[in-house]
PDB file of C-alpha atoms in Angstrom:
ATOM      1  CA  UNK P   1       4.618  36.162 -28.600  1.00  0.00           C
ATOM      2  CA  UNK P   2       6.923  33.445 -30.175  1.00  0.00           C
ATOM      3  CA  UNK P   3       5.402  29.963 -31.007  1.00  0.00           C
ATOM      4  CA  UNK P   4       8.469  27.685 -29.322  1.00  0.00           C
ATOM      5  CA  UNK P   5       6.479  24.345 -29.830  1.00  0.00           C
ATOM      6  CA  UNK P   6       7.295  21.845 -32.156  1.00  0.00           C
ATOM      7  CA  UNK P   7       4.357  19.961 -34.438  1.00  0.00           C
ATOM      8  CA  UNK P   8       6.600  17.005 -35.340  1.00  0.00           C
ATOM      9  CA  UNK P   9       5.687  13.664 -33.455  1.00  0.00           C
ATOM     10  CA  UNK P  10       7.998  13.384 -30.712  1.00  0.00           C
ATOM     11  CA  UNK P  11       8.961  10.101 -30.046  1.00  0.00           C
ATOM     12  CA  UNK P  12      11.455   7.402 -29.725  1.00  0.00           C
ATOM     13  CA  UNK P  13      10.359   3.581 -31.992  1.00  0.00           C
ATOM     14  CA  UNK P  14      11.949   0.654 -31.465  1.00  0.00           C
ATOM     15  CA  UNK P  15      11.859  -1.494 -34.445  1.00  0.00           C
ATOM     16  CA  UNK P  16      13.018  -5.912 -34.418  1.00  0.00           C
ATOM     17  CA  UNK P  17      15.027  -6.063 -37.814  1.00  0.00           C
ATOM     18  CA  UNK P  18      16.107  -9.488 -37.657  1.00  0.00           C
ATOM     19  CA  UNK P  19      16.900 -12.351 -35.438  1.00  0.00           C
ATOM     20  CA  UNK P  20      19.889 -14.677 -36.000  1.00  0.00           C
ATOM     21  CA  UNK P  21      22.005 -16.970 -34.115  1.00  0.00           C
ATOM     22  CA  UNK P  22      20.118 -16.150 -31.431  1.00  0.00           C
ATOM     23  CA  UNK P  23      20.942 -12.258 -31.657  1.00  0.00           C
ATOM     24  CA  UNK P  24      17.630 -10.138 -32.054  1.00  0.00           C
ATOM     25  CA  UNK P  25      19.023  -6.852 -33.459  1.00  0.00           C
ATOM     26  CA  UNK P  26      16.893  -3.722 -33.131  1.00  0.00           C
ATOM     27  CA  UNK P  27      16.834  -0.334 -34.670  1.00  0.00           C
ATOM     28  CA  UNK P  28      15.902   2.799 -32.535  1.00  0.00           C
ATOM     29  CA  UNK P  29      14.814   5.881 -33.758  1.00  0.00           C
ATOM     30  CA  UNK P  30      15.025   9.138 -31.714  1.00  0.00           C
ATOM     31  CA  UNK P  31      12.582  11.643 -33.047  1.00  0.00           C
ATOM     32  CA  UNK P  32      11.790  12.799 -29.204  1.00  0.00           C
ATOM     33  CA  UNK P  33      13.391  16.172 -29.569  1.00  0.00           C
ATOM     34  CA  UNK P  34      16.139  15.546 -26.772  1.00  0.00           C
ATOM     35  CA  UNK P  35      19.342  13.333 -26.310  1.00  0.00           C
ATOM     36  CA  UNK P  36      17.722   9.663 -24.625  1.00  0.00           C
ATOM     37  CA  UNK P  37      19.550   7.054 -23.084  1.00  0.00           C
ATOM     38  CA  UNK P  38      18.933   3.388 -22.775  1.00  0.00           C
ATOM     39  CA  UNK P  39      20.360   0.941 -20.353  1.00  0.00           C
ATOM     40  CA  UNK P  40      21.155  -3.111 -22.014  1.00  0.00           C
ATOM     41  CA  UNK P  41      18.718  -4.408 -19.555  1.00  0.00           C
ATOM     42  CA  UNK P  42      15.274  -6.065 -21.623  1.00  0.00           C
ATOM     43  CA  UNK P  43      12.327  -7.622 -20.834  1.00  0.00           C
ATOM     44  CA  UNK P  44      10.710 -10.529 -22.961  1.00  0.00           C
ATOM     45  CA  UNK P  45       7.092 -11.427 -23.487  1.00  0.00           C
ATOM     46  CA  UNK P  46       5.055 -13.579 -25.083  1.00  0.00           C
ATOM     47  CA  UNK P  47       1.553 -12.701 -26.785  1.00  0.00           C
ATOM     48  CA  UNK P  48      -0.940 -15.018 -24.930  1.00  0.00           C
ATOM     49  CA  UNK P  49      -4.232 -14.604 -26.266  1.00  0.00           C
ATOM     50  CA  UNK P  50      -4.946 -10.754 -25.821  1.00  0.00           C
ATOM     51  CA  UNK P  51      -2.357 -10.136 -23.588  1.00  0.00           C
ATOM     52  CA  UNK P  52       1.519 -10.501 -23.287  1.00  0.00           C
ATOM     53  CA  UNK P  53       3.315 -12.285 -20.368  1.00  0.00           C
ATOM     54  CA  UNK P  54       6.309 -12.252 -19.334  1.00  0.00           C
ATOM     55  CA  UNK P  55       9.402 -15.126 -20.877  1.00  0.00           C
ATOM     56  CA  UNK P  56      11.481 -16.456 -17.951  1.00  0.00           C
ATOM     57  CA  UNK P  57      14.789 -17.380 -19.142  1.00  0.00           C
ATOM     58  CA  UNK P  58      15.892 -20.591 -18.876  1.00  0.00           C
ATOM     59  CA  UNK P  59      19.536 -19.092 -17.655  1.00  0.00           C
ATOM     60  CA  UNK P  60      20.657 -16.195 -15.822  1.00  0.00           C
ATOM     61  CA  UNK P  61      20.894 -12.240 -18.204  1.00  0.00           C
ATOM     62  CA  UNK P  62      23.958 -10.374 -16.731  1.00  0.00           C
ATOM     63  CA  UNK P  63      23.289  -6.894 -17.893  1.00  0.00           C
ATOM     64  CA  UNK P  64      26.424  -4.045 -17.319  1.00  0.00           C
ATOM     65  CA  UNK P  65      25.126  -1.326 -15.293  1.00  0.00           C
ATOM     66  CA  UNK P  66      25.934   1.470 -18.197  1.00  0.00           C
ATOM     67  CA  UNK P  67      23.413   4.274 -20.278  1.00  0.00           C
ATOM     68  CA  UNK P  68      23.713   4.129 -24.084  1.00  0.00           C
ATOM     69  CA  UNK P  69      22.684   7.859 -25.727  1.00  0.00           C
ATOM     70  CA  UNK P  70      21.420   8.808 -28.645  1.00  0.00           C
ATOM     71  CA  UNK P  71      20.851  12.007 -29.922  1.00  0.00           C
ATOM     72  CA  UNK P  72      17.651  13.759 -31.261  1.00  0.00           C
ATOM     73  CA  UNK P  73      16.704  12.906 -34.905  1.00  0.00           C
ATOM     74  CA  UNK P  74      19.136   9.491 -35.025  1.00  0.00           C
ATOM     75  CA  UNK P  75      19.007   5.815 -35.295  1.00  0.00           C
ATOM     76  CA  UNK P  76      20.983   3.710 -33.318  1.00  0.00           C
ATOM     77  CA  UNK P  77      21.196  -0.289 -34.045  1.00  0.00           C
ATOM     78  CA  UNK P  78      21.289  -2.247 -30.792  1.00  0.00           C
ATOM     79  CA  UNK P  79      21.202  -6.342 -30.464  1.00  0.00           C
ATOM     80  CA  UNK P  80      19.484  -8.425 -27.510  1.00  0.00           C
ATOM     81  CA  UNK P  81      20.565 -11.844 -26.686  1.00  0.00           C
ATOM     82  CA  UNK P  82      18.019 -14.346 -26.808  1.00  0.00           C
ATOM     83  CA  UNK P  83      19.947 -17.571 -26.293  1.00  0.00           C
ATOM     84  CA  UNK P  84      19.055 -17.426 -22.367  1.00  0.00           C
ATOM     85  CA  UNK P  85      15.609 -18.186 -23.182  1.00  0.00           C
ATOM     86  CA  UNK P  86      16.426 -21.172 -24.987  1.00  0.00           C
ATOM     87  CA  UNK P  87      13.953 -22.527 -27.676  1.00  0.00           C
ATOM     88  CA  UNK P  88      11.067 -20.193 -28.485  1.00  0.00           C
ATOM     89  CA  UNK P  89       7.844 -21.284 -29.685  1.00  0.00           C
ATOM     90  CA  UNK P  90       6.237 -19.774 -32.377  1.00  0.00           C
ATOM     91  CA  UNK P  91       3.808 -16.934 -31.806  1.00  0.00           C
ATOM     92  CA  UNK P  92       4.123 -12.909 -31.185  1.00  0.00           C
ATOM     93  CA  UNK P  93       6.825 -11.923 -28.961  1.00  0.00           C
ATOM     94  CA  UNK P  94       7.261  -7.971 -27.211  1.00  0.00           C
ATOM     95  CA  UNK P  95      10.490  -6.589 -26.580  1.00  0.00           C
ATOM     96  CA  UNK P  96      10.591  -4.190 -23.547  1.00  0.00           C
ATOM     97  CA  UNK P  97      13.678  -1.555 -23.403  1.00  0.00           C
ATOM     98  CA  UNK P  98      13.586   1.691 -21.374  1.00  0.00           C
ATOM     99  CA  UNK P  99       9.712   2.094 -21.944  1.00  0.00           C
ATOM    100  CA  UNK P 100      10.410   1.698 -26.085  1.00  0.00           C
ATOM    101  CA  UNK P 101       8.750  -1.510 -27.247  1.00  0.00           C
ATOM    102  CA  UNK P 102       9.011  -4.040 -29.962  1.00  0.00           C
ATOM    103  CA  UNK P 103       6.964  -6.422 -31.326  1.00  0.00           C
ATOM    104  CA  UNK P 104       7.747  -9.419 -33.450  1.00  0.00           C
ATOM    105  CA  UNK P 105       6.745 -12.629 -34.765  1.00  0.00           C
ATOM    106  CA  UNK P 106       8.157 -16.219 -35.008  1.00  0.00           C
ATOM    107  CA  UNK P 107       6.541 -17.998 -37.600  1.00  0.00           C
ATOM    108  CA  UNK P 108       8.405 -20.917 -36.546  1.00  0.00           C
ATOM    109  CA  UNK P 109       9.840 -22.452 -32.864  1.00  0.00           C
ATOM    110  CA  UNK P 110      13.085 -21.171 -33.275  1.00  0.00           C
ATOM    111  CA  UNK P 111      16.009 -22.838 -31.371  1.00  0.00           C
ATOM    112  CA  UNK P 112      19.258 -20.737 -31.017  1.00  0.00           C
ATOM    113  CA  UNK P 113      21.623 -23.909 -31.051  1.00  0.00           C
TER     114      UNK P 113
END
């Protein structure tokens, strides 16, 4: 009998690189073992205490209704606008995009204007 199963994690990271002008760009890596897609929809949150909560933006996120793919073993770089949320205080922020996470910290209130 052949052994068809792969020992390699399989799994898709989501990693904040930087955050400027009030552009958070990510990096996503596909390790999963299939072609994934990802919508531009995003959810923000805000560490309070030991749990994260959910950012309301201060002005309405128009998302197009499309599917981004990226094939097994590649990175993709993908940016999130922030502006909408106006100022952010400092503290640890989560980044939520088609089940992938990613966490980040503002070690200063940042104010995209």
């Amino acid at each position: 009998m052949e052994n068809n199963i792969s020992t390699m994690p399989l799994e898709m990271t989501m990693t904040a690189v930087k955050l400027e002008d009030g552009i958070l760009t990510l990096e996503i890596d596909n390790h999963s073992g299939y072609e994934m897609t990802y919508g531009e929809d995003y959810e923000l949150q805000r560490q309070e205490g030991d749990s994260f909560v959910k950012v309301e933006p201060e002005s309405d996120i128009v998302w197009h209704d499309i599917a981004c793919s990226i094939p097994d073993l590649t990175k993709a770089t993908v940016t999130c606008d922030l502006k909408p949320y106006g100022k952010l205080q400092a503290g640890v922020y989560k980044l939520i995009k088609s089940d992938m996470e990613a966490v980040f910290e503002l070690t200063a209130d940042y104010d995209p204007d």
